[in-house]
Coordinates of C-alpha atoms and ligand atoms in Angstrom, one line a residue:
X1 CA 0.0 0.0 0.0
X2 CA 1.4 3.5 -1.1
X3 CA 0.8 6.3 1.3
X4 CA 1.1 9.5 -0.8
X5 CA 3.8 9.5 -2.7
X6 CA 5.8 7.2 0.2
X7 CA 6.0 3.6 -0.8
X8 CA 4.6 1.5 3.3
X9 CA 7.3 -0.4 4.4
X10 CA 5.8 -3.8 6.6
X11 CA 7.6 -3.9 10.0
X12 CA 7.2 -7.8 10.4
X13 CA 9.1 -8.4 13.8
X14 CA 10.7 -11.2 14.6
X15 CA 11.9 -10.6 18.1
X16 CA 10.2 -13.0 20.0
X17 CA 11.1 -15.7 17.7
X18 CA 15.0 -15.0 16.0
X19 CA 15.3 -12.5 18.4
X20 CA 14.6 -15.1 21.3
X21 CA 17.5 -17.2 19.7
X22 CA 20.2 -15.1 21.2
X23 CA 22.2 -16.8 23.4
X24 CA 20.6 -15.5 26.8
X25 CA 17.8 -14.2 25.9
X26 CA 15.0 -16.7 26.7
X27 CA 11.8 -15.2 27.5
X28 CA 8.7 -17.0 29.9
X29 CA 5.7 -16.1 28.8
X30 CA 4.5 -13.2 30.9
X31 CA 7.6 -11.2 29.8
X32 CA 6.5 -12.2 26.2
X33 CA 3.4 -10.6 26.8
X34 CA 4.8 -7.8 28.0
X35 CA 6.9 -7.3 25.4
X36 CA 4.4 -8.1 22.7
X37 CA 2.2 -5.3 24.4
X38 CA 4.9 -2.8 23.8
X39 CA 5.3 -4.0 20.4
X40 CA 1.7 -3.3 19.5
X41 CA 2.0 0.0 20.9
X42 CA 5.3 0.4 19.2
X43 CA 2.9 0.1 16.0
X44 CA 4.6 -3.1 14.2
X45 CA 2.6 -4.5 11.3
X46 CA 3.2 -8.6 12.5
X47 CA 4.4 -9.9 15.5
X48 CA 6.4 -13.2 15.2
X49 CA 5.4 -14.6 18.5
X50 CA 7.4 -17.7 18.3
X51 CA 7.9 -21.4 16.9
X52 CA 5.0 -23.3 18.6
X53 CA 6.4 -26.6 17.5
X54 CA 9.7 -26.2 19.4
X55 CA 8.1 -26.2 23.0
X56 CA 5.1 -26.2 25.4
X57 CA 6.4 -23.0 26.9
X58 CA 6.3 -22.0 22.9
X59 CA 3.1 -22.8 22.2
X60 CA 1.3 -21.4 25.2
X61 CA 3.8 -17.8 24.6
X62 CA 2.3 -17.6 21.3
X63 CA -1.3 -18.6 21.9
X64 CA -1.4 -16.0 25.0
X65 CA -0.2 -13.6 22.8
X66 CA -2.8 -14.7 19.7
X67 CA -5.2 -14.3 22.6
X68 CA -4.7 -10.9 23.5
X69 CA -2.8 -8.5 21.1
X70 CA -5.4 -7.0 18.2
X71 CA -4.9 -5.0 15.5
X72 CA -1.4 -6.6 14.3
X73 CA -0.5 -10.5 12.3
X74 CA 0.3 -12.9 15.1
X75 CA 2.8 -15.1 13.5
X76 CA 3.8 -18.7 14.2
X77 CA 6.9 -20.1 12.7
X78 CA 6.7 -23.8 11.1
X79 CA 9.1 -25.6 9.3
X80 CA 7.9 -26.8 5.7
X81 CA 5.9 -30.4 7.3
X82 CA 2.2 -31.1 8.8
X83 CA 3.1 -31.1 12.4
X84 CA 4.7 -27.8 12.6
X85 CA 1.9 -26.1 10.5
X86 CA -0.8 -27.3 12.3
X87 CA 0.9 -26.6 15.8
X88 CA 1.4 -23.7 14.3
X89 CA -1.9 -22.9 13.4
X90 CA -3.2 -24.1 16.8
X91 CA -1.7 -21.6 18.9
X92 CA -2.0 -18.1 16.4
X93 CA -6.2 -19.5 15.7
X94 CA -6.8 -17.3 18.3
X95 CA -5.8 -14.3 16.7
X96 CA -7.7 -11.5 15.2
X97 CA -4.9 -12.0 12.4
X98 CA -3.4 -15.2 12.5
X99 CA -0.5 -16.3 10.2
X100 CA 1.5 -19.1 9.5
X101 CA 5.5 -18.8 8.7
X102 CA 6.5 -21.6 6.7
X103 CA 10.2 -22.2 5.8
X104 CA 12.6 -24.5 3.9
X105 CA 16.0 -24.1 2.7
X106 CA 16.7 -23.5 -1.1
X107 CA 20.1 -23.5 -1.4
X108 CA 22.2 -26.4 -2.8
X109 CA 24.4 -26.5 0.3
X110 CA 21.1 -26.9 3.0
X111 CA 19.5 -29.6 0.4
X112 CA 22.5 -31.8 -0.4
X113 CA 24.2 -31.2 3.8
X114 CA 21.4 -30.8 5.8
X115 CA 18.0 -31.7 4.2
X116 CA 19.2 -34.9 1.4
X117 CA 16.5 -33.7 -0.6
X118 CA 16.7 -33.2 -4.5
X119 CA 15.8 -29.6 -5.9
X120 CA 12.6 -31.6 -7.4
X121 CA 11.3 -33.1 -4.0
X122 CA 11.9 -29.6 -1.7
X123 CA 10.2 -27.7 -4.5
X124 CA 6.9 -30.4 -4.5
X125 CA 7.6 -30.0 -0.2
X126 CA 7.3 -26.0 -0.4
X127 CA 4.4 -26.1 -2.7
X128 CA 2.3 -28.6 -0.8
X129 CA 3.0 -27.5 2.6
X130 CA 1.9 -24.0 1.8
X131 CA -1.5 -25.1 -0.2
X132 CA -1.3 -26.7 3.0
X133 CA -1.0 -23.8 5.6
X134 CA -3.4 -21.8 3.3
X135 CA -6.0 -24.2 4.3
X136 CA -6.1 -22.9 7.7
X137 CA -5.3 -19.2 7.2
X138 CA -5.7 -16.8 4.1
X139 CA -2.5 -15.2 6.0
X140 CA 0.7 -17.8 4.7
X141 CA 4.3 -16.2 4.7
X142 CA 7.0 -18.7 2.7
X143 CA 10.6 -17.8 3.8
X144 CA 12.9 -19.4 1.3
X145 CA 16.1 -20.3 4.0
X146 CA 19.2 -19.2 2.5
X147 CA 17.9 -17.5 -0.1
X148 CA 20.8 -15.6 -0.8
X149 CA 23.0 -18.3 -1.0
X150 CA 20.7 -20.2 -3.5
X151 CA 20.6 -20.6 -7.7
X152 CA 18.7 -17.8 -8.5
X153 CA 17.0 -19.9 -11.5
X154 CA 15.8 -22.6 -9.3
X155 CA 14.5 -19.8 -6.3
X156 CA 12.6 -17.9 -9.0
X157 CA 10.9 -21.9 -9.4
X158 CA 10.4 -22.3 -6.1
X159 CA 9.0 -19.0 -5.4
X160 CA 6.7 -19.0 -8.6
X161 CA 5.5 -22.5 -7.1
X162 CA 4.3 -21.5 -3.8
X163 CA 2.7 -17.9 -5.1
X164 CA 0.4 -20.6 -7.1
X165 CA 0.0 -22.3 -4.4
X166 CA -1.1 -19.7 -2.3
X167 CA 1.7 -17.7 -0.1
X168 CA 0.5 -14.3 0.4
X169 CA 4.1 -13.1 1.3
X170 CA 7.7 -14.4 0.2
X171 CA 10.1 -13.7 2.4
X172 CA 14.2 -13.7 1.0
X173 CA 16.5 -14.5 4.0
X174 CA 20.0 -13.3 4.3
X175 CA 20.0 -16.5 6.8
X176 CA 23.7 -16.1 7.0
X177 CA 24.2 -12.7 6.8
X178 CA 26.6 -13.4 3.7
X179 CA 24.5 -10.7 0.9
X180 CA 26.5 -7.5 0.4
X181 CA 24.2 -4.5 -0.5
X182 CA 24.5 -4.1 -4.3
X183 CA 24.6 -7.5 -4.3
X184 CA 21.6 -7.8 -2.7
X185 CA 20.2 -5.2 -4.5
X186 CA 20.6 -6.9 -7.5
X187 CA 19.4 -10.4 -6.7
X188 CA 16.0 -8.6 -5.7
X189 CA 15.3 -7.1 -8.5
X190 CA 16.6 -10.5 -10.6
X191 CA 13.8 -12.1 -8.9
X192 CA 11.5 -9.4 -9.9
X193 CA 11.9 -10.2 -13.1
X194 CA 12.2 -13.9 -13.1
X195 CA 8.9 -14.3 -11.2
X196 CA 5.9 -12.6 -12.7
X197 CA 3.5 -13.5 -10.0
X198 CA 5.9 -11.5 -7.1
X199 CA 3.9 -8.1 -7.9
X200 CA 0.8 -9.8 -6.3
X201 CA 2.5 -11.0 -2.9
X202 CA 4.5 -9.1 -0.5
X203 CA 7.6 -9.1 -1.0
X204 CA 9.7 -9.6 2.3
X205 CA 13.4 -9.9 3.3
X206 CA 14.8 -11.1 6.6
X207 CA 18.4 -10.1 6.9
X208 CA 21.5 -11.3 9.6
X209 CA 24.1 -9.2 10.5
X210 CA 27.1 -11.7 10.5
X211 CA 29.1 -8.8 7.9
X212 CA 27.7 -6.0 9.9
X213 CA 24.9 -5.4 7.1
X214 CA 22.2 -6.4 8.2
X215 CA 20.5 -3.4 7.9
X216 CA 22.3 -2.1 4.8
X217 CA 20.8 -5.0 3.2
X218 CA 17.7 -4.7 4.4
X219 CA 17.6 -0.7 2.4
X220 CA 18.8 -1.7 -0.4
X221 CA 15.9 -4.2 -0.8
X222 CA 13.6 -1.7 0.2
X223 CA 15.2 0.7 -2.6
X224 CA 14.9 -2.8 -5.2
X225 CA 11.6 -3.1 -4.2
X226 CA 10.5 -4.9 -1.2
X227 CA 7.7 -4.3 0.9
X228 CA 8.3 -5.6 4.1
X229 CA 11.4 -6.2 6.6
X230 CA 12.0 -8.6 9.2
X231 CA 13.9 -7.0 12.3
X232 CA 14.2 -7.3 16.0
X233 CA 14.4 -4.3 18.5
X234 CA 18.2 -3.9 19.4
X235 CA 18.7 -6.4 16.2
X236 CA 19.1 -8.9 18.7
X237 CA 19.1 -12.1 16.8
X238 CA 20.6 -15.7 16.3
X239 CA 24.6 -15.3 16.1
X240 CA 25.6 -11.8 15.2
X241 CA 21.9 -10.6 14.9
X242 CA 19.1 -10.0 13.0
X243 CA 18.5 -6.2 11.0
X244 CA 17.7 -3.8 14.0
X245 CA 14.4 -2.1 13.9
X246 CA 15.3 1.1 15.3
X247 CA 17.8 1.7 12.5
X248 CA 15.8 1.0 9.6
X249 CA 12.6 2.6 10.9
X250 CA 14.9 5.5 11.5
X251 CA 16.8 5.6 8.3
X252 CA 13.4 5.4 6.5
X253 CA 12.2 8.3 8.4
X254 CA 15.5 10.5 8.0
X255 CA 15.9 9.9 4.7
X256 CA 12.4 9.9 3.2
X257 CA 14.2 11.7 0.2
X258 CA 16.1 8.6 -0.6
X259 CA 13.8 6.0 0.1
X260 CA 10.5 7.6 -0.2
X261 CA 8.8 5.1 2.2
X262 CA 7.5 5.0 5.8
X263 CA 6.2 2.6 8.2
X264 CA 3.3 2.5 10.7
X265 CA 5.7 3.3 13.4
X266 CA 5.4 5.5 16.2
X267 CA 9.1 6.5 16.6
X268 CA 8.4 7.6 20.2
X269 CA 8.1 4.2 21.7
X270 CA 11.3 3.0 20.1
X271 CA 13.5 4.0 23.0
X272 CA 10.9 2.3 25.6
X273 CA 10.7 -0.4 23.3
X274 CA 14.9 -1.0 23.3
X275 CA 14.6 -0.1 27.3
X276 CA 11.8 -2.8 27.7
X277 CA 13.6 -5.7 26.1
X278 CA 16.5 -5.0 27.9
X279 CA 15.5 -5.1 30.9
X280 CA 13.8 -8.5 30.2
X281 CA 16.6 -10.3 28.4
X282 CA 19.4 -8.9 31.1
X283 CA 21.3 -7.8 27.3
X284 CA 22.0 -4.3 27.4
X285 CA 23.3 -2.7 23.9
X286 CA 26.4 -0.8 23.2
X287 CA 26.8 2.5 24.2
X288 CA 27.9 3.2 20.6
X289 CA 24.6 1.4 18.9
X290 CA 22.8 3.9 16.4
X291 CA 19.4 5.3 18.4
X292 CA 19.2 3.6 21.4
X293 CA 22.8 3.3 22.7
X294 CA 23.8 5.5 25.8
X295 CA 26.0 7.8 23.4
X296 CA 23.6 7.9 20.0
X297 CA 22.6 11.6 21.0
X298 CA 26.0 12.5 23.4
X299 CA 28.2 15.3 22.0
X300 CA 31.7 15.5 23.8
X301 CA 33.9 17.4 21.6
X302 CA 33.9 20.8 22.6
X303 CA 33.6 21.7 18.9
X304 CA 30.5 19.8 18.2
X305 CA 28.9 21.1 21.4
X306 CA 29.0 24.7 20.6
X307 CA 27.6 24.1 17.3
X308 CA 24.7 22.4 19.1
X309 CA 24.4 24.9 21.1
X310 CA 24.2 27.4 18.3
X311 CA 21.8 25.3 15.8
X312 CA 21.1 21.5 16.6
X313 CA 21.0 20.6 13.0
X314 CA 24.7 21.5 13.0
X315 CA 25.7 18.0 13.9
X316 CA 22.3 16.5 14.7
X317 CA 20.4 14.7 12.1
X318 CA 17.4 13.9 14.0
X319 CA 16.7 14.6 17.9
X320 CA 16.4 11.8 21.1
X321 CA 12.9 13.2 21.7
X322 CA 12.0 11.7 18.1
X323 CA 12.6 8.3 19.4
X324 CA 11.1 9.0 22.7
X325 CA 14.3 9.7 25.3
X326 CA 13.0 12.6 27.4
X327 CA 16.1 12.4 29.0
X328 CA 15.0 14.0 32.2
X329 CA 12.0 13.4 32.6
X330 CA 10.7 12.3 36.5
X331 CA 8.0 10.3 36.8
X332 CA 7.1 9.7 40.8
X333 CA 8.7 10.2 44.0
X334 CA 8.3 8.9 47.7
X335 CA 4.9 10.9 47.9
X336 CA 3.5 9.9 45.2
X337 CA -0.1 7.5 45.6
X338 CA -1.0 4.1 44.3
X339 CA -3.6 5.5 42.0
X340 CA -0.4 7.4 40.3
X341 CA 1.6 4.4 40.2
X342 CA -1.4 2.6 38.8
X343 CA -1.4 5.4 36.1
X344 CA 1.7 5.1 35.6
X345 CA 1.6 1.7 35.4
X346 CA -0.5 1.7 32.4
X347 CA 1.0 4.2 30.6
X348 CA 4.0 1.9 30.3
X349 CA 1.8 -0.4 28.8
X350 CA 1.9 -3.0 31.5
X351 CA -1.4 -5.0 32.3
X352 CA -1.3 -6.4 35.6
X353 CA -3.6 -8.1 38.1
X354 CA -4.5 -6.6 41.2
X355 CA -2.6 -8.4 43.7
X356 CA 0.6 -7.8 41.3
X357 CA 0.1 -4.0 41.3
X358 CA -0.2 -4.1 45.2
X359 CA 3.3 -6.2 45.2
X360 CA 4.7 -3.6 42.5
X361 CA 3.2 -0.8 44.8
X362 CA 5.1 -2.1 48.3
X363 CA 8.6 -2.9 46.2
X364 CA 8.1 1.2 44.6
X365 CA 7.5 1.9 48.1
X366 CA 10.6 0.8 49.5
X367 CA 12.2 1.8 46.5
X368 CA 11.5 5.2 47.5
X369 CA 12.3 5.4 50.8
X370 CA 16.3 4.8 49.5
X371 CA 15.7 6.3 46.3
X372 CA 13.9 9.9 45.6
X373 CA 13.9 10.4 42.1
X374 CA 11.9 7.4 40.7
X375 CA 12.4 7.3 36.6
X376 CA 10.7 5.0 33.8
X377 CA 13.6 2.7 33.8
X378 CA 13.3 2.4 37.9
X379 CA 9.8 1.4 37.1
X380 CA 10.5 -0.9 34.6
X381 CA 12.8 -2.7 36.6
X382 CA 10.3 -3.4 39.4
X383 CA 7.4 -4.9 36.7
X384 CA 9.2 -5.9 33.5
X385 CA 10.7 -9.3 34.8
X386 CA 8.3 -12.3 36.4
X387 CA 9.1 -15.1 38.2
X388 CA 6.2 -17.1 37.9
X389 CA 8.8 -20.7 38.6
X390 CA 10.7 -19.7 41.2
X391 CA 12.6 -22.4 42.5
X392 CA 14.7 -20.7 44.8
X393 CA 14.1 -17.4 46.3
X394 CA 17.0 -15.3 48.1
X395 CA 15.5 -14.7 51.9
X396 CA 18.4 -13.2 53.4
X397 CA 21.9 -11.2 51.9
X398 CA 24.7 -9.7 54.4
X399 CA 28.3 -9.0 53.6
X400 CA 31.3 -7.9 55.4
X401 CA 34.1 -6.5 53.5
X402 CA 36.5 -2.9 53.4
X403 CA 40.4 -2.7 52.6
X404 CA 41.1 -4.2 56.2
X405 CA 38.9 -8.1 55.8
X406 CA 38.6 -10.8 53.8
X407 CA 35.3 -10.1 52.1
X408 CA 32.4 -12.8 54.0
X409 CA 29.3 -13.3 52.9
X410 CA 26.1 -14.6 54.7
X411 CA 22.9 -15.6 52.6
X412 CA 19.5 -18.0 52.9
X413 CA 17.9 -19.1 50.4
X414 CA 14.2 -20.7 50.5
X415 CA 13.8 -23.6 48.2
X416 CA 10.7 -25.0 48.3
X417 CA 9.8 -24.9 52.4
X418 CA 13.1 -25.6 53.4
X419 CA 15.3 -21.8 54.7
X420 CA 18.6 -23.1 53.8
X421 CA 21.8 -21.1 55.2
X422 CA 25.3 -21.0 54.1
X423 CA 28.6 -18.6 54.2
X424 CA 31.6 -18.1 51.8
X425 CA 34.5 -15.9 50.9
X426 CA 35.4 -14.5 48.0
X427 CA 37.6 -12.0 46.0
X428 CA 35.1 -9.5 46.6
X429 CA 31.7 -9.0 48.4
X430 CA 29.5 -10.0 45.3
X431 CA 31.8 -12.8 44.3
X432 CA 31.8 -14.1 48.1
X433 CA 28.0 -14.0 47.7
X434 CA 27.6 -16.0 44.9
X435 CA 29.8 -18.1 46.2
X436 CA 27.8 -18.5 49.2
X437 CA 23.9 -18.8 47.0
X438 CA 26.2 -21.7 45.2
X439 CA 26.7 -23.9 48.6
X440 CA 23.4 -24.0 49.0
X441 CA 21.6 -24.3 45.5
X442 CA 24.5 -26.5 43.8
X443 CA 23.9 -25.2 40.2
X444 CA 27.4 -26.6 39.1
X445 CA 26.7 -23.1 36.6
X446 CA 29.4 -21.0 35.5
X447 CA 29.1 -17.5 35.8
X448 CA 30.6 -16.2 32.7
X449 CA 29.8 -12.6 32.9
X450 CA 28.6 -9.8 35.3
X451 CA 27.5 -6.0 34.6
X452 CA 26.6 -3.4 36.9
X453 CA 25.5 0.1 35.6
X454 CA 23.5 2.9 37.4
X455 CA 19.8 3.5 36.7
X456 CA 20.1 7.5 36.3
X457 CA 21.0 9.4 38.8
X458 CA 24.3 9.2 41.1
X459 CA 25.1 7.2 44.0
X460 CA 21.9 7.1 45.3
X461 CA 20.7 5.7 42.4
X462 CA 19.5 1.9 41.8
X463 CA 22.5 -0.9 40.5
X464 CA 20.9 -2.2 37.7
X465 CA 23.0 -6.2 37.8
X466 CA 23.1 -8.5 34.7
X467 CA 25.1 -11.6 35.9
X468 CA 25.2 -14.3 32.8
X469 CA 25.2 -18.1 33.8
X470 CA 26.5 -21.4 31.4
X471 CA 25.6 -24.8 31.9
X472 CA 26.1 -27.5 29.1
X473 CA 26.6 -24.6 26.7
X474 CA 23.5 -23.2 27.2
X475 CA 23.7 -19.2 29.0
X476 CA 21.1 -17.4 30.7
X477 CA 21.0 -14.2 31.9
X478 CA 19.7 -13.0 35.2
X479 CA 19.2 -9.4 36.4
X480 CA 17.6 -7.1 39.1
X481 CA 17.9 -4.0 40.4
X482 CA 18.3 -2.7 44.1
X483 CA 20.5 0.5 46.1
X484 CA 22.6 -2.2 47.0
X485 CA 24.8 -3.4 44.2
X486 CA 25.5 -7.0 46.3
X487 CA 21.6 -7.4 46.9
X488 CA 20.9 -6.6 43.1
X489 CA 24.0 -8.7 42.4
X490 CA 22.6 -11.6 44.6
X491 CA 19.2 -11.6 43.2
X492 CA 20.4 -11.0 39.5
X493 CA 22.3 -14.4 40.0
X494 CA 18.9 -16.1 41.6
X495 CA 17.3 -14.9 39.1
X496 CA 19.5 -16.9 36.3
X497 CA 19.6 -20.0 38.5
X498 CA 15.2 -19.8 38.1
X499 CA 15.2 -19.0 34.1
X500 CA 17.6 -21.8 34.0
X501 CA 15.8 -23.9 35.8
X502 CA 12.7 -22.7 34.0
X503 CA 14.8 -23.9 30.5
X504 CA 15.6 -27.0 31.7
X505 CA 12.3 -28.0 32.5
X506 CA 10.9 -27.0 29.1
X507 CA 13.3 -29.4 27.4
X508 CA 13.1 -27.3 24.0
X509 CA 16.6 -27.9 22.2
X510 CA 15.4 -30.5 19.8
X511 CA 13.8 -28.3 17.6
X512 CA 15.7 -25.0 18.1
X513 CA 19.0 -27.1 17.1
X514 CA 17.7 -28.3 14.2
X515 CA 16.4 -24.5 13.1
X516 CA 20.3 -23.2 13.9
X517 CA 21.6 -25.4 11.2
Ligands
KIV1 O1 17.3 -16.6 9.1 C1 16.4 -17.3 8.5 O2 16.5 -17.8 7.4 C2 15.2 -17.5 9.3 C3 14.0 -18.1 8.6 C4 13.3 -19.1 9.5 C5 13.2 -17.1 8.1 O3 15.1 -17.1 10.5
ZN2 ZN1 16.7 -15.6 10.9

C-alpha cells in the first residue's frame, strides 16, 4: 500500500522468535506478553510470536499472545511439514490476524548437507506444505532459507511454485548474513523479473548481520523493491543478529528523500521499546549502537557542542525526543499515591492483576524510601521481569568487606519450604555471595559474565545487575535492580539460576538445534 507518494514499508518483527535465539535471551511467557504489548504500541505491522512446534512453553507464549494482542498478524513459525503447520496454526487460531511462517531451505548446500533432498522433491515439499497452511489461514508467509546463498533460477521456481500455491508473502532471508548491499540489491530485483506473480504477494526480506549489514541489506531491498522487513528491537538475533528495527525505521524516516517510504511506526516508543527488552533479556546494547545506545545523542567534543548549542542541526540529524528519550523526565517520587503508580503503570503499557500492582506498589515503596527520584527505567525494573517458577528465592543477603577483611558473605535461600543457610569468601563481596547462594543451590553453573550500571542518577541511584550463567553450553541471563549493588547482584544471579531452571524443564533444544543449522 502507497501512502502518498511514500512507498509502506511492513515492519514484520521477529523478536520474540529470532530475536529469542540469542544466546541468553530466553523469555517465559509473561515477559513475552509484556513485550508483545509494547510491540503493538510500538505500531509493528506482524508480531512473530514464536515457533510453537519447538516447545510447550512455545506454544502457550504464542497462543497467549494470539489471545490478546489486536490490531497486528500474530505469527507462528513452522518448518515446511504437517506437524509444525498445524501446531502452528493451533496456537495463532486465536488471533484476530493469524499467520503461518512456513520455511525451507533452497540452497544447494542446505538440500544436499542438511535436508538430502533433490531440488525436485523440496520444490513439491514447499508447494504442498503452503497449499497446506493456506488451508487454515488466508495469512501464509513462505521464507525461502538461504535464499541468498541459492541458484537464482531454481528460487525464481520455487517461489513461482508457492505464489500458485497460495503464499500471500515471500520472504528472501539473508539466513547467514553473507548478501553485500548491491549485491543484494541486485538479486531482488533479478527475482522481480524472473517471477511474474511476485507483484501480487508481498515481497519480504529477513536479513543477519554476521558482515555487519544487516541493515544495509535490508535498504537496499527496500530501494529494489521490497515491501516488508524482518527486524528485531536492538537487532538482537541468532549469532551476530538480526537487522535492527530502530535503524531501519529511522533511516526510513530520515531519509524519506532517498527512500521515499515509511512505516506504521510510532518512533516515540522505540526507545521504551529498546529499554523494555532490555531489561527483560538482562542484554543491554552498546553504548555506541545507532538510536538507542547510551552515546547515540552524546556530544563530547567541545567543537561539536558549541555548534549544538548554536543550531542543533549542525551535527544532529534527528533529535532523542523523536525516538522518545525525554532524557530528564521524573516520573514519581516517595509521595506519590497508588492510584499514580497505577497510572503510571498503564502508561507503560503493562497490564497487571491486582494483587501484582499491590506487590509492585510495596517494592516502589521501598524503593522510594532509598531512592527519591523514581524514573521509567526504575519502574521498569520493578514490573518488567516475572518469576512465575521460582525455585529458589534469596530470603536473606549480608556481607562484610572494606580494605582491612577478607570479604564474608552470609545468605538464605528458600527452596521449596526448606530456609537453607550458608557462608563463603570470596575476592570480593558479590563474588563471596555468589559463592555462598552456590553452597546452597549446587547449580554446578558457570558464571561467565557480570555488569553493573546505574539507573540514572548518582550514588543514590538503583544498580541495575546483569550476571550471565553457562551450563552445558546453554547461558542465561539473570538481572535485578536494588541501592545495594551486592543485593541486586545476589538476586540477578537467583534470578538466572530460576530462568535456568525454567529452561531446563521445558526441554526445548530439539527443535531450536535443528532450526540453527
Ligand atoms: O534466518 C532465517 O533464514 C530464518 C528463517 C526461519 C526465516 O530465520
Ligand atoms: Zn533468521
Amino acid at each position: 500500500m502507497d501512502v502518498g507518494q511514500f512507498k509502506k514499508i511492513k515492519i514484520f518483527d521477529t523478536t520474540l522468535r529470532d530475536g529469542e535465539q540469542s544466546p541468553g535471551a530466553s523469555m517465559n511467557i509473561s515477559e513475552k506478553l509484556n513485550l508483545a504489548r509494547q510491540l503493538a504500541r510500538l505500531g509493528v505491522d506482524a508480531i512473530e510470536a514464536g515457533f510453537p512446534i519447538a516447545s510447550e512453553g512455545d506454544f502457550e507464549a504464542v497462543k497467549a499472545i494470539a489471545q490478546e494482542i489486536k490490531g497486528v498478524d500474530i505469527v507462528g513459525l513452522a518448518r515446511a511439514n504437517e506437524k509444525d503447520i498445524y501446531r502452528a496454526y493451533s496456537a495463532v487460531k486465536y488471533a484476530e490476524r493469524p499467520a503461518i511462517h512456513t520455511f525451507i531451505a533452497t540452497s544447494d548446500l542446505h538440500l544436499k548437507y542438511k535436508l538430502k533432498m533433490t531440488r525436485d522433491e523440496l520444490y513439491e515439499r514447499a508447494v504442498s506444505m503452503v497449499k497446506y497452511a493456506r488451508s487454515f489461514t488466508e495469512n501464509v508467509e513462505f521464507s525461502a532459507e538461504d535464499a541468498s546463498r541459492s541458484n537464482l533460477d531454481f528460487l525464481c521456481k520455487v517461489i513461482d511454485g508457492v505464489i500458485e500455491a497460495g503464499a500471500t508473502t515471500v520472504n528472501i532471508p539473508d539466513t547467514v548474513g553473507y548478501a553485500t548491499p548491491f549485491e543484494f540489491f541486485n538479486f531482488i530485483n533479478k527475482l522481480k523479473e524472473g517471477v511474474a506473480g511476485i507483484k501480487d504477494v508481498i515481497l519480504s526480506v529477513h536479513c543477519h548481520n554476521d558482515l555487519g549489514l544487516a541493515v544495509a541489506n535490508s535498504l537496499s531491498a527496500i530501494l529494489a523493491g521490497a515491501a516488508q522487513v524482518e527486524c528485531t528491537v536492538n537487532g538482537i538475533g541468532e549469532r551476530a543478529g538480526n537487522a535492527a528495527l530502530e535503524e531501519i525505521v529511522m533511516a526510513l524516516n530520515v531519509r524519506k528523500d532517498i527512500y521515499h517510504a515509511v512505516t506504521g511506526i510510532n518512533a516515540m516508543e522505540i526507545y521504551r521499546s529498546s529499554q523494555l527488552l532490555t531489561h527483560i533479556t538482562g542484554i543491554s546494547v552498546q553504548p555506541n549502537k545507532a538510536i538507542v545506545g547510551k552515546n547515540a545523542f552524546a556530544h563530547e567534543a567541545g567543537i561539536h557542542q558549541d555548534g549544538i548549542l548554536k543550531e542543533k542541526t549542525t551535527y544532529e540529524i534527528m533529535t532523542p525526543e523523536h525516538v522518545g528519550r525525554q532524557s530528564n523526565e521524573l516520573v514519581l517520587g516517595k509521595h506519590s499515591g497508588k492510584h499514580a503508580f497505577k497510572e503510571k503503570i498503564v502508561s507503560l503499557g503493562y497490564l497487571l492483576s491486582d494483587d501484582e500492582i499491590e506487590d509492585a506498589f510495596v517494592k516502589f515503596k521501598s524503593l522510594a524510601d532509598k531512592k527519591k527520584d523514581i524514573y521509567d527505567e526504575d519502574i521498569d525494573s520493578l514490573v518488567a521481569k516475572s518469576h512465575p517458577l521460582e525455585k529458589y528465592e534469596l530470603k536473606y543477603v549480608n556481607v562484610v568487606c572494606g580494605d582491612t577483611v577478607a570479604p564474608l558473605s552470609m545468605v538464605k535461600v528458600m527452596i521449596g519450604d526448606e530456609l537453607k543457610h550458608s557462608s563463603s569468601c570470596g575476592n570480593g563481596p558479590v563474588d563471596a555471595t555468589v559463592n555462598a547462594v552456590e553452597r546452597i543451590v549446587d547449580s554446578k553453573a558457570k558464571v561467565i559474565a557480570y555488569e553493573v550500571k546505574s539507573i540514572r542518577g548518582t550514588t543514590e541511584a538503583q544498580g541495575d545487575v546483569s550476571v550471565t550463567v553457562e551450563q552445558n553450553g546453554v547461558h542465561i541471563t539473570g538481572r535485578s535492580a536494588h541501592t545495594d549493588i551486592v543485593v541486586a547482584s545476589a538476586r540477578a544471579y537467583v534470578n538466572a539460576l530460576n530462568k535456568l531452571y525454567v529452561y531446563n524443564s521445558v526441554k526445548r533444544h530439539v527443535c531450536s538445534l535443528e532450526i540453527r543449522s
